[in-house]
C-alpha cells in the first residue's frame, strides 16, 4: 500500500504572529542580552544561509525563543533564467535549521543571463508573465515543500505591455498556485504614487484572503517620485493605509522594516508599537513629530541589500 | 532592462519610450533612471562596506569610479552580496593604471595589496569557523594538530594589516612604505584577528592550511629556507613559545577530539 504523503501546510493554517521586527546585525547584542518583548522576527534569508559565523549562531538562538520568518531577496521568481537550485537547497537547509513559520520573497526578478542586479526589478504584468511565474511558484513550493509567500515590490516604472493591475496579477497567481501574499503597505503607497494609481483602488481589488503578512516601512519623498528607502519612520499616509489593511487582512502578522540609518532596537520597537494605535482606530492619533529625511541621493533599499554589517563584528590586530 | 542598468549609455530614449509609460511627473527615461542610479549607488555603498580601508586610501570619489568600472566589466553574478568584492583585487591588478610605466608604481601595488587583504578579512568574518569545535590545548600532541577552518595566510608587500586596523580605529593613517609582511587571519569566538608572522612561520602555517601535518610543515620550512630538517625540528621542539602562542590564539583544532 502506498503511504499518503504528509499534507503540505496551507496558508490558512499560518498563524497571526502579531507585531515583529527585522533581525538586523546591529541589534544582535541587544537581542541576545535582553530578549526583548517582540512577537516575532523576520530574517533576510541571504544574510544567514551562507553564514558560518555569528549571524548563523544568532538566528539559531533567536529561533529557539521567537517565531521566525525567512524573507528572501534573490529567488528571482520572475526571471527567465532557470531557478537557482543551489540557492533553493541552501534556503531549504536554513529552513530545516530554524523552522520558520513561512518563507517569503518578492514578485520581481533580480537579473537574467546569470547576472544579479541586487534590485527587485518589476515584471511585466501580462498573461504570459503570469503563466511563467505561476509555473515557477509551483516548482519552488514543491522544492521547499511549503507555500511560498510573495510580496508586492515598490516600483518606479510602468511597462506599456502591462495588461493586468498588480492586484489582479497577484490574485490570479494565488488562484493558480495557492501561494500566499505579503502585502507591503508602504510599497502600495510608493508604487501607486509613482505609477499614478490610487491606493484605495489597489486595496479594493486586492485578494485579502491570501494575505499572510504585512510590511511597514518609511520611504523618501523625492518630489516627482517616492523611493522605498526603509531609513526613516513610517509616513502618516502609510499608517492610515495600514489601519485599513489591518482590518481587511483580519490582523495579518505585521513587520516593520528599517534597513538604512538603523536606530537603536528600542527606537525601532517604539515605531513598531505605534501600529497598535492604528489597529482599531482608523486614522488614529499620530504621536511624536514627523521629520522627513531629505531625499537628494535616496537609494532604494528594498530589504537590507547593503551588506548586513558583518564587519561591525570585532576585529583585532595582534602585536608583533 | 538589465542591459539598461549595466550600460545606461547604450539604451536609446526611443527604446525606453517604447517599453515604459511616462507619467505626468516622470518621463520613461527618468523612471528607468531611478533604477539605474539605485543600482550604481547601492553597489558602491556595498563595496565601501566591504573595502573601508581601500575607500579611505583612494578617497570615496576615486573608489566609486573604480567600482563603477569594476561592475561594468564584471557585473555581479551571485545571489549574495558577500560575493561582490571577490574579484575586485584581480580587477585592479588587470587594470593597473601604471601598466605602461617602466617600474610598478608604489601606490598601485599598495591598493592592490590592500584590496586583497580586505577581501581576506571580510571573508573571515562570516566563513566557517572553530566556534563549536574543539580547539587544541597546550597538551594536544603535535600529531593531533590541524588548522581551524577560518585560518588563512597571505603575503603582502605593505603592512596592510596595520593600515586597515588604523583606518577602522579612525586614526587617519598615511600610506605606508614597502615592507614585506606575512599575515595570518582567523576568527576565534566571533572576533577576527590579524596576526603578523615571520616568513618561516608563514611557510609552516601555509603547509598546514593545505592539509599538512606538523611534520610536513617542518619539512616545507626546511626546504624553503634551505635549512637542515633536523635543525628545524629541534627548533620547533625546543622553542615552545611559538607553538603555545598559536594554540592560545586558536590556530589549531585537536583532531583527536573531532
Ligand atoms: Fe517589504
XYZ file of C-alpha atoms in Angstrom, chain B:
258
model
C 16.070 46.380 -18.791
C 19.115 44.664 -17.340
C 21.249 45.952 -20.201
C 19.971 49.434 -19.371
C 21.164 49.010 -15.785
C 24.617 47.761 -16.654
C 25.261 50.006 -19.670
C 22.997 53.058 -19.206
C 24.521 54.894 -22.182
C 23.782 52.035 -24.555
C 19.989 52.317 -24.269
C 18.232 54.792 -26.536
C 15.437 57.034 -25.304
C 13.268 55.729 -28.123
C 13.680 52.179 -26.935
C 12.808 53.203 -23.374
C 9.730 55.139 -24.550
C 8.582 52.119 -26.497
C 8.521 49.962 -23.381
C 7.895 52.257 -20.444
C 4.917 54.534 -19.914
C 5.642 58.131 -18.943
C 3.530 59.706 -16.218
C 2.626 63.332 -15.691
C 5.576 63.644 -13.301
C 8.115 61.164 -14.662
C 9.264 60.562 -18.205
C 10.008 56.972 -19.132
C 13.739 57.688 -19.140
C 13.624 59.334 -15.712
C 11.699 56.395 -14.302
C 14.267 53.964 -15.649
C 16.954 56.321 -14.360
C 15.748 55.690 -10.808
C 16.716 52.032 -11.205
C 19.982 52.894 -12.948
C 21.009 55.270 -10.176
C 19.995 52.942 -7.402
C 21.936 50.068 -8.947
C 25.116 52.122 -9.160
C 24.791 53.714 -5.734
C 23.751 50.527 -3.962
C 26.673 48.509 -5.298
C 29.104 51.315 -4.492
C 27.758 51.572 -0.925
C 28.078 47.857 -0.501
C 31.649 47.845 -1.798
C 32.547 50.698 0.563
C 31.337 48.489 3.397
C 33.493 45.606 2.211
C 36.603 47.719 1.496
C 36.559 50.529 4.084
C 40.347 50.983 4.192
C 40.715 50.995 0.418
C 37.915 53.545 0.206
C 39.745 55.674 2.758
C 43.050 55.301 0.882
C 41.612 56.249 -2.505
C 39.034 58.742 -1.321
C 35.357 57.998 -1.886
C 35.157 59.598 -5.351
C 38.017 57.634 -6.877
C 36.941 54.467 -5.075
C 33.434 54.778 -6.542
C 34.930 55.312 -10.014
C 36.935 52.092 -9.702
C 33.827 50.264 -8.525
C 31.743 51.612 -11.417
C 34.296 50.302 -13.908
C 34.613 47.042 -11.958
C 30.907 46.230 -12.118
C 30.770 47.310 -15.737
C 33.482 44.777 -16.558
C 32.361 42.160 -14.068
C 28.672 42.614 -13.188
C 27.538 40.805 -10.020
C 26.753 37.145 -10.606
C 25.926 35.737 -7.242
C 22.679 35.777 -5.277
C 24.668 37.057 -2.324
C 26.231 40.472 -1.915
C 29.063 38.869 0.036
C 30.426 37.797 -3.331
C 30.544 41.322 -4.693
C 34.179 42.039 -3.799
C 35.595 38.623 -4.683
C 37.106 39.694 -7.997
C 37.973 43.270 -7.063
C 41.688 42.836 -6.337
C 42.031 40.842 -9.568
C 40.233 43.612 -11.448
C 42.588 46.239 -10.015
C 45.596 44.098 -10.935
C 44.352 43.599 -14.507
C 43.530 47.280 -14.917
C 46.589 48.799 -13.230
C 46.903 52.442 -14.241
C 50.717 52.007 -14.385
C 50.815 49.239 -16.989
C 52.959 51.367 -19.317
C 55.333 52.572 -16.618
C 58.848 51.040 -16.559
C 58.504 50.068 -12.905
C 55.301 49.381 -10.970
C 54.152 52.377 -9.006
C 54.151 52.097 -5.260
C 50.593 53.345 -4.676
C 49.179 50.936 -7.242
C 50.916 47.994 -5.595
C 49.598 49.233 -2.274
C 45.931 49.494 -3.257
C 46.000 46.031 -4.836
C 47.517 44.552 -1.682
C 45.021 46.405 0.471
C 42.126 45.103 -1.652
C 43.474 41.548 -1.275
C 43.789 41.948 2.469
C 40.319 43.432 2.890
C 38.855 40.516 0.975
C 40.805 38.117 3.212
C 39.498 39.746 6.364
C 35.927 40.241 5.073
C 35.717 36.548 4.210
C 36.893 35.626 7.684
C 34.069 37.454 9.462
C 31.407 35.047 8.265
C 33.171 31.910 6.968
C 33.055 28.543 8.712
C 34.965 28.845 11.980
C 36.103 26.977 15.054
C 33.196 28.061 17.239
C 31.594 24.870 18.455
C 34.670 22.772 17.570
C 37.460 21.554 19.850
C 40.391 23.931 19.778
C 43.755 22.389 20.553
C 45.230 22.836 24.019
C 48.861 23.017 25.143
C 48.674 19.302 25.935
C 47.472 18.330 22.449
C 50.060 16.162 20.690
C 51.673 17.520 17.522
C 50.222 14.648 15.522
C 46.712 15.776 16.533
C 47.124 19.404 15.480
C 45.259 20.614 12.411
C 44.354 24.161 11.430
C 40.956 25.536 12.270
C 38.576 26.344 9.354
C 38.823 30.141 9.369
C 42.640 30.423 9.364
C 44.150 31.887 6.203
C 47.648 33.116 5.373
C 48.824 35.677 2.847
C 51.967 37.581 1.948
C 51.877 41.311 1.236
C 54.307 43.955 0.089
C 52.988 46.518 2.580
C 51.921 46.484 6.236
C 48.269 46.358 5.162
C 47.105 44.918 8.491
C 48.370 47.932 10.449
C 46.878 50.273 7.876
C 43.493 48.556 7.859
C 43.166 48.477 11.620
C 44.286 52.109 11.889
C 41.503 53.099 9.471
C 38.929 51.151 11.435
C 40.077 52.917 14.589
C 39.750 56.251 12.758
C 43.436 57.055 13.162
C 43.761 58.530 9.637
C 46.930 56.608 8.664
C 49.234 57.765 5.862
C 50.039 55.377 3.014
C 52.877 53.123 4.206
C 56.233 52.352 2.593
C 57.004 48.981 1.111
C 57.588 46.237 3.643
C 57.256 42.501 3.191
C 54.689 41.167 5.675
C 53.051 37.802 6.249
C 49.629 37.872 7.864
C 47.608 35.137 9.476
C 43.899 35.971 9.776
C 41.490 33.896 11.799
C 38.296 34.118 13.818
C 38.021 32.947 17.393
C 34.833 33.357 19.444
C 33.466 35.535 16.630
C 36.331 38.018 16.879
C 38.519 38.312 13.778
C 42.258 38.583 14.479
C 45.133 39.659 12.235
C 48.433 38.189 13.354
C 51.750 39.113 11.697
C 54.095 36.117 11.362
C 57.639 35.588 10.066
C 58.418 34.064 6.670
C 59.327 30.708 8.239
C 56.073 30.681 10.189
C 54.194 31.641 7.054
C 55.649 28.654 5.208
C 54.821 26.371 8.132
C 51.246 27.552 8.520
C 50.560 27.627 4.821
C 51.573 23.990 4.547
C 49.243 23.169 7.416
C 46.418 25.111 5.760
C 46.897 22.865 2.736
C 46.067 19.937 4.990
C 49.638 19.219 6.061
C 50.816 17.895 9.409
C 53.352 19.419 11.784
C 55.865 17.008 10.222
C 55.220 18.015 6.633
C 55.101 21.689 7.635
C 58.567 21.405 9.228
C 59.852 19.758 6.028
C 58.411 22.630 3.992
C 60.243 25.125 6.208
C 63.482 23.192 5.890
C 63.175 23.139 2.092
C 62.113 26.729 1.551
C 64.674 28.175 3.954
C 67.368 25.686 2.883
C 67.930 24.594 6.429
C 68.702 21.223 7.811
C 65.472 19.387 8.715
C 66.896 18.100 12.000
C 67.738 21.665 12.949
C 64.242 22.903 12.100
C 62.639 20.084 14.104
C 64.910 20.813 17.018
C 63.938 24.480 16.965
C 60.230 23.560 16.907
C 60.609 21.244 19.889
C 62.868 23.475 21.943
C 61.198 26.839 21.407
C 57.689 26.102 22.580
C 56.559 29.765 22.816
C 55.526 29.881 19.191
C 53.508 26.704 19.431
C 51.937 27.879 22.694
C 51.023 31.300 21.362
C 49.456 29.859 18.229
C 47.447 27.412 20.271
C 46.292 30.221 22.563
C 45.338 32.323 19.565
C 43.154 29.469 18.302
C 45.124 28.438 15.185
C 44.605 24.726 15.689
C 41.943 22.150 16.346
C 42.540 18.931 18.218
C 41.999 16.256 15.578
C 41.588 13.526 18.194
C 38.507 15.241 19.660
C 36.794 15.906 16.330
